[in-house]
Amino acid sequence: SKSPYVEQFLTHEISAGRGQRYLDLLWRFYEKTGHYDKAATLLSRLADNENDEISLSQRFAYLSHAIICAQAATDPKTKAMVQDLRDKVEVAHIQMAIKDCVDLQTPSQQNLVKLLDGPILPLHDLLQKFA
């Protein structure tokens, strides 16, 4: 549906602090109604969110979908986001590989996995701490 009330309702729920579920519905709404620029921007923000409850694999999915939406957008600024999004996917891929290599035998390693399974860390930090 292209009803303006859907977007209005979702943004109201998000600003009221009802969060993640409504953010996911909003980017899907943007995508379904052809607002690929808005969908790509929101997906990118979701991937960059500092919320520890968003897993690394979910962030990876957000970024992958953001690339698809950005490529479908007609706005040149959104199309320009594609390379930045691809770079973030590469860093997320490296972080996933590191996370998958960590042995879960000790509590400190479990904390490390928890850290790696959250926000995408800067590549510099990943290389400095884990290379």
C-alpha atoms as an extended CHARMM CRD file, in Angstrom:
* protein
*
       131  EXT
         1         1  SER       CA              0.0000000000        0.0000000000        0.0000000000  PROA      1               0.0000000000
         2         2  LYS       CA              1.2120000000        3.5090000000       -0.7930000000  PROA      2               0.0000000000
         3         3  SER       CA             -0.7360000000        5.0170000000        2.0720000000  PROA      3               0.0000000000
         4         4  PRO       CA              1.1360000000        7.9220000000        3.6800000000  PROA      4               0.0000000000
         5         5  TYR       CA             -0.3300000000        6.7820000000        6.9710000000  PROA      5               0.0000000000
         6         6  VAL       CA              1.8070000000        3.6350000000        7.0180000000  PROA      6               0.0000000000
         7         7  GLU       CA              5.0490000000        5.6310000000        6.9450000000  PROA      7               0.0000000000
         8         8  GLN       CA              3.6360000000        8.1160000000        9.4560000000  PROA      8               0.0000000000
         9         9  PHE       CA              2.5950000000        5.3180000000       11.8300000000  PROA      9               0.0000000000
        10        10  LEU       CA              5.9480000000        3.5300000000       11.5780000000  PROA      10              0.0000000000
        11        11  THR       CA              7.9900000000        6.6940000000       12.1510000000  PROA      11              0.0000000000
        12        12  HSD       CA              5.7540000000        7.5760000000       15.1120000000  PROA      12              0.0000000000
        13        13  GLU       CA              6.3050000000        4.1360000000       16.6670000000  PROA      13              0.0000000000
        14        14  ILE       CA             10.0670000000        4.4310000000       16.1160000000  PROA      14              0.0000000000
        15        15  SER       CA             10.2400000000        7.8980000000       17.6820000000  PROA      15              0.0000000000
        16        16  ALA       CA              8.1690000000        6.5870000000       20.6100000000  PROA      16              0.0000000000
        17        17  GLY       CA             11.0360000000        4.1670000000       21.2940000000  PROA      17              0.0000000000
        18        18  ARG       CA              9.3760000000        1.0000000000       20.0510000000  PROA      18              0.0000000000
        19        19  GLY       CA             12.3920000000        0.3440000000       17.9160000000  PROA      19              0.0000000000
        20        20  GLN       CA             13.8020000000       -2.4800000000       15.9270000000  PROA      20              0.0000000000
        21        21  ARG       CA             10.6490000000       -4.1970000000       14.6930000000  PROA      21              0.0000000000
        22        22  TYR       CA              9.2730000000       -0.9240000000       13.3260000000  PROA      22              0.0000000000
        23        23  LEU       CA             12.6180000000        0.0300000000       11.7610000000  PROA      23              0.0000000000
        24        24  ASP       CA             12.5920000000       -3.2970000000        9.9260000000  PROA      24              0.0000000000
        25        25  LEU       CA              9.0250000000       -2.6890000000        8.7600000000  PROA      25              0.0000000000
        26        26  LEU       CA              9.9010000000        0.8480000000        7.6350000000  PROA      26              0.0000000000
        27        27  TRP       CA             12.8000000000       -0.1520000000        5.3690000000  PROA      27              0.0000000000
        28        28  ARG       CA             10.6340000000       -2.9110000000        3.8840000000  PROA      28              0.0000000000
        29        29  PHE       CA              7.8480000000       -0.3760000000        3.3070000000  PROA      29              0.0000000000
        30        30  TYR       CA             10.3050000000        1.9590000000        1.5530000000  PROA      30              0.0000000000
        31        31  GLU       CA             11.5560000000       -0.8850000000       -0.6130000000  PROA      31              0.0000000000
        32        32  LYS       CA              8.0610000000       -2.1010000000       -1.5590000000  PROA      32              0.0000000000
        33        33  THR       CA              6.9310000000        1.4160000000       -2.4790000000  PROA      33              0.0000000000
        34        34  GLY       CA              9.9950000000        2.0630000000       -4.6540000000  PROA      34              0.0000000000
        35        35  HSD       CA             11.7420000000        4.4910000000       -2.2930000000  PROA      35              0.0000000000
        36        36  TYR       CA             15.0350000000        2.6560000000       -2.6980000000  PROA      36              0.0000000000
        37        37  ASP       CA             17.0690000000        5.6680000000       -1.5990000000  PROA      37              0.0000000000
        38        38  LYS       CA             15.2750000000        5.8160000000        1.7600000000  PROA      38              0.0000000000
        39        39  ALA       CA             15.4890000000        2.0350000000        2.1660000000  PROA      39              0.0000000000
        40        40  ALA       CA             19.2470000000        2.0090000000        1.4480000000  PROA      40              0.0000000000
        41        41  THR       CA             19.8930000000        4.8700000000        3.8570000000  PROA      41              0.0000000000
        42        42  LEU       CA             17.8580000000        3.2650000000        6.6450000000  PROA      42              0.0000000000
        43        43  LEU       CA             19.4730000000       -0.1410000000        6.1010000000  PROA      43              0.0000000000
        44        44  SER       CA             22.9200000000        1.4540000000        6.2670000000  PROA      44              0.0000000000
        45        45  ARG       CA             21.9860000000        3.2100000000        9.5190000000  PROA      45              0.0000000000
        46        46  LEU       CA             20.6910000000       -0.0710000000       10.9580000000  PROA      46              0.0000000000
        47        47  ALA       CA             23.9720000000       -1.8030000000       10.0900000000  PROA      47              0.0000000000
        48        48  ASP       CA             25.9460000000        1.0110000000       11.7590000000  PROA      48              0.0000000000
        49        49  ASN       CA             23.7330000000        1.0880000000       14.8560000000  PROA      49              0.0000000000
        50        50  GLU       CA             25.6450000000        0.6570000000       18.1220000000  PROA      50              0.0000000000
        51        51  ASN       CA             22.9030000000       -1.5950000000       19.5490000000  PROA      51              0.0000000000
        52        52  ASP       CA             24.5670000000       -4.7940000000       20.7870000000  PROA      52              0.0000000000
        53        53  GLU       CA             21.3550000000       -6.7470000000       20.2330000000  PROA      53              0.0000000000
        54        54  ILE       CA             21.8200000000       -6.6150000000       16.4580000000  PROA      54              0.0000000000
        55        55  SER       CA             24.0320000000       -9.5610000000       15.5240000000  PROA      55              0.0000000000
        56        56  LEU       CA             26.8910000000       -9.3000000000       13.0790000000  PROA      56              0.0000000000
        57        57  SER       CA             25.0800000000      -11.5990000000       10.6340000000  PROA      57              0.0000000000
        58        58  GLN       CA             21.9990000000       -9.3230000000       10.7810000000  PROA      58              0.0000000000
        59        59  ARG       CA             24.2160000000       -6.2840000000       10.0990000000  PROA      59              0.0000000000
        60        60  PHE       CA             25.7320000000       -8.1590000000        7.1620000000  PROA      60              0.0000000000
        61        61  ALA       CA             22.2130000000       -8.8340000000        5.8370000000  PROA      61              0.0000000000
        62        62  TYR       CA             21.2750000000       -5.1530000000        6.2540000000  PROA      62              0.0000000000
        63        63  LEU       CA             24.3620000000       -4.0660000000        4.3120000000  PROA      63              0.0000000000
        64        64  SER       CA             23.7970000000       -6.6060000000        1.5430000000  PROA      64              0.0000000000
        65        65  HSD       CA             20.2150000000       -5.4610000000        1.1520000000  PROA      65              0.0000000000
        66        66  ALA       CA             21.2840000000       -1.7970000000        1.3080000000  PROA      66              0.0000000000
        67        67  ILE       CA             23.5730000000       -2.4110000000       -1.6800000000  PROA      67              0.0000000000
        68        68  ILE       CA             20.6790000000       -3.8590000000       -3.6880000000  PROA      68              0.0000000000
        69        69  CYS       CA             18.4460000000       -0.8990000000       -2.8040000000  PROA      69              0.0000000000
        70        70  ALA       CA             21.1860000000        1.6640000000       -3.5200000000  PROA      70              0.0000000000
        71        71  GLN       CA             21.7970000000        0.1190000000       -6.9440000000  PROA      71              0.0000000000
        72        72  ALA       CA             18.0510000000        0.3030000000       -7.6890000000  PROA      72              0.0000000000
        73        73  ALA       CA             17.7870000000        3.9480000000       -6.5880000000  PROA      73              0.0000000000
        74        74  THR       CA             17.6430000000        6.7350000000       -9.1500000000  PROA      74              0.0000000000
        75        75  ASP       CA             19.2110000000        9.3350000000       -6.8580000000  PROA      75              0.0000000000
        76        76  PRO       CA             22.9170000000        9.8140000000       -7.7720000000  PROA      76              0.0000000000
        77        77  LYS       CA             23.8500000000       10.4050000000       -4.1100000000  PROA      77              0.0000000000
        78        78  THR       CA             22.3670000000        7.0430000000       -3.1450000000  PROA      78              0.0000000000
        79        79  LYS       CA             24.0970000000        5.3020000000       -6.0530000000  PROA      79              0.0000000000
        80        80  ALA       CA             27.3700000000        6.7980000000       -4.7850000000  PROA      80              0.0000000000
        81        81  MET       CA             26.8210000000        4.9580000000       -1.4710000000  PROA      81              0.0000000000
        82        82  VAL       CA             27.3430000000        1.5710000000       -3.1290000000  PROA      82              0.0000000000
        83        83  GLN       CA             31.1440000000        1.4890000000       -2.8120000000  PROA      83              0.0000000000
        84        84  ASP       CA             31.0240000000        2.5960000000        0.8180000000  PROA      84              0.0000000000
        85        85  LEU       CA             28.4610000000       -0.1310000000        1.5350000000  PROA      85              0.0000000000
        86        86  ARG       CA             30.6300000000       -2.7180000000       -0.2360000000  PROA      86              0.0000000000
        87        87  ASP       CA             33.6040000000       -1.6480000000        1.8780000000  PROA      87              0.0000000000
        88        88  LYS       CA             31.5240000000       -2.1340000000        5.0300000000  PROA      88              0.0000000000
        89        89  VAL       CA             30.4850000000       -5.6000000000        3.8090000000  PROA      89              0.0000000000
        90        90  GLU       CA             34.1560000000       -6.5130000000        3.3640000000  PROA      90              0.0000000000
        91        91  VAL       CA             34.9830000000       -5.3800000000        6.9110000000  PROA      91              0.0000000000
        92        92  ALA       CA             31.9610000000       -7.2790000000        8.2740000000  PROA      92              0.0000000000
        93        93  HSD       CA             33.1830000000      -10.3440000000        6.3660000000  PROA      93              0.0000000000
        94        94  ILE       CA             36.6220000000      -10.0710000000        7.9970000000  PROA      94              0.0000000000
        95        95  GLN       CA             35.0180000000       -9.6250000000       11.4150000000  PROA      95              0.0000000000
        96        96  MET       CA             32.8390000000      -12.7210000000       10.8260000000  PROA      96              0.0000000000
        97        97  ALA       CA             35.8890000000      -14.7530000000        9.8440000000  PROA      97              0.0000000000
        98        98  ILE       CA             37.7130000000      -13.6930000000       13.0170000000  PROA      98              0.0000000000
        99        99  LYS       CA             34.6490000000      -14.4760000000       15.1410000000  PROA      99              0.0000000000
       100       100  ASP       CA             34.3610000000      -17.9200000000       13.5650000000  PROA      100             0.0000000000
       101       101  CYS       CA             38.0260000000      -18.6720000000       14.3520000000  PROA      101             0.0000000000
       102       102  VAL       CA             37.8210000000      -17.8340000000       18.0590000000  PROA      102             0.0000000000
       103       103  ASP       CA             37.8840000000      -20.8690000000       20.3290000000  PROA      103             0.0000000000
       104       104  LEU       CA             35.0940000000      -20.6990000000       22.9220000000  PROA      104             0.0000000000
       105       105  GLN       CA             36.9500000000      -22.5980000000       25.6600000000  PROA      105             0.0000000000
       106       106  THR       CA             37.5920000000      -19.6950000000       28.0370000000  PROA      106             0.0000000000
       107       107  PRO       CA             35.3290000000      -16.9350000000       29.4030000000  PROA      107             0.0000000000
       108       108  SER       CA             37.6000000000      -14.2710000000       27.9020000000  PROA      108             0.0000000000
       109       109  GLN       CA             37.1600000000      -15.8700000000       24.4720000000  PROA      109             0.0000000000
       110       110  GLN       CA             33.3840000000      -15.9100000000       24.9770000000  PROA      110             0.0000000000
       111       111  ASN       CA             33.5210000000      -12.1730000000       25.7290000000  PROA      111             0.0000000000
       112       112  LEU       CA             35.5630000000      -11.6890000000       22.5880000000  PROA      112             0.0000000000
       113       113  VAL       CA             32.9320000000      -13.4750000000       20.4990000000  PROA      113             0.0000000000
       114       114  LYS       CA             30.2510000000      -11.2880000000       22.0870000000  PROA      114             0.0000000000
       115       115  LEU       CA             32.2570000000       -8.1930000000       21.1150000000  PROA      115             0.0000000000
       116       116  LEU       CA             32.7590000000       -9.4600000000       17.5710000000  PROA      116             0.0000000000
       117       117  ASP       CA             29.0850000000      -10.3860000000       17.1700000000  PROA      117             0.0000000000
       118       118  GLY       CA             27.9190000000       -6.7880000000       17.6890000000  PROA      118             0.0000000000
       119       119  PRO       CA             28.6190000000       -3.5530000000       15.8540000000  PROA      119             0.0000000000
       120       120  ILE       CA             30.9830000000       -3.6580000000       12.8880000000  PROA      120             0.0000000000
       121       121  LEU       CA             34.3740000000       -2.5660000000       14.1750000000  PROA      121             0.0000000000
       122       122  PRO       CA             36.7230000000       -0.2970000000       12.2210000000  PROA      122             0.0000000000
       123       123  LEU       CA             39.1230000000       -2.3270000000       10.0510000000  PROA      123             0.0000000000
       124       124  HSD       CA             42.0810000000       -0.6820000000       11.7860000000  PROA      124             0.0000000000
       125       125  ASP       CA             40.8680000000       -1.9840000000       15.1690000000  PROA      125             0.0000000000
       126       126  LEU       CA             40.3020000000       -5.4790000000       13.7920000000  PROA      126             0.0000000000
       127       127  LEU       CA             43.7860000000       -5.6290000000       12.3060000000  PROA      127             0.0000000000
       128       128  GLN       CA             45.4290000000       -4.1670000000       15.3980000000  PROA      128             0.0000000000
       129       129  LYS       CA             43.6830000000       -6.4760000000       17.8800000000  PROA      129             0.0000000000
       130       130  PHE       CA             43.4340000000       -9.7010000000       15.9050000000  PROA      130             0.0000000000
       131       131  ALA       CA             46.0660000000       -9.8100000000       13.1590000000  PROA      131             0.0000000000
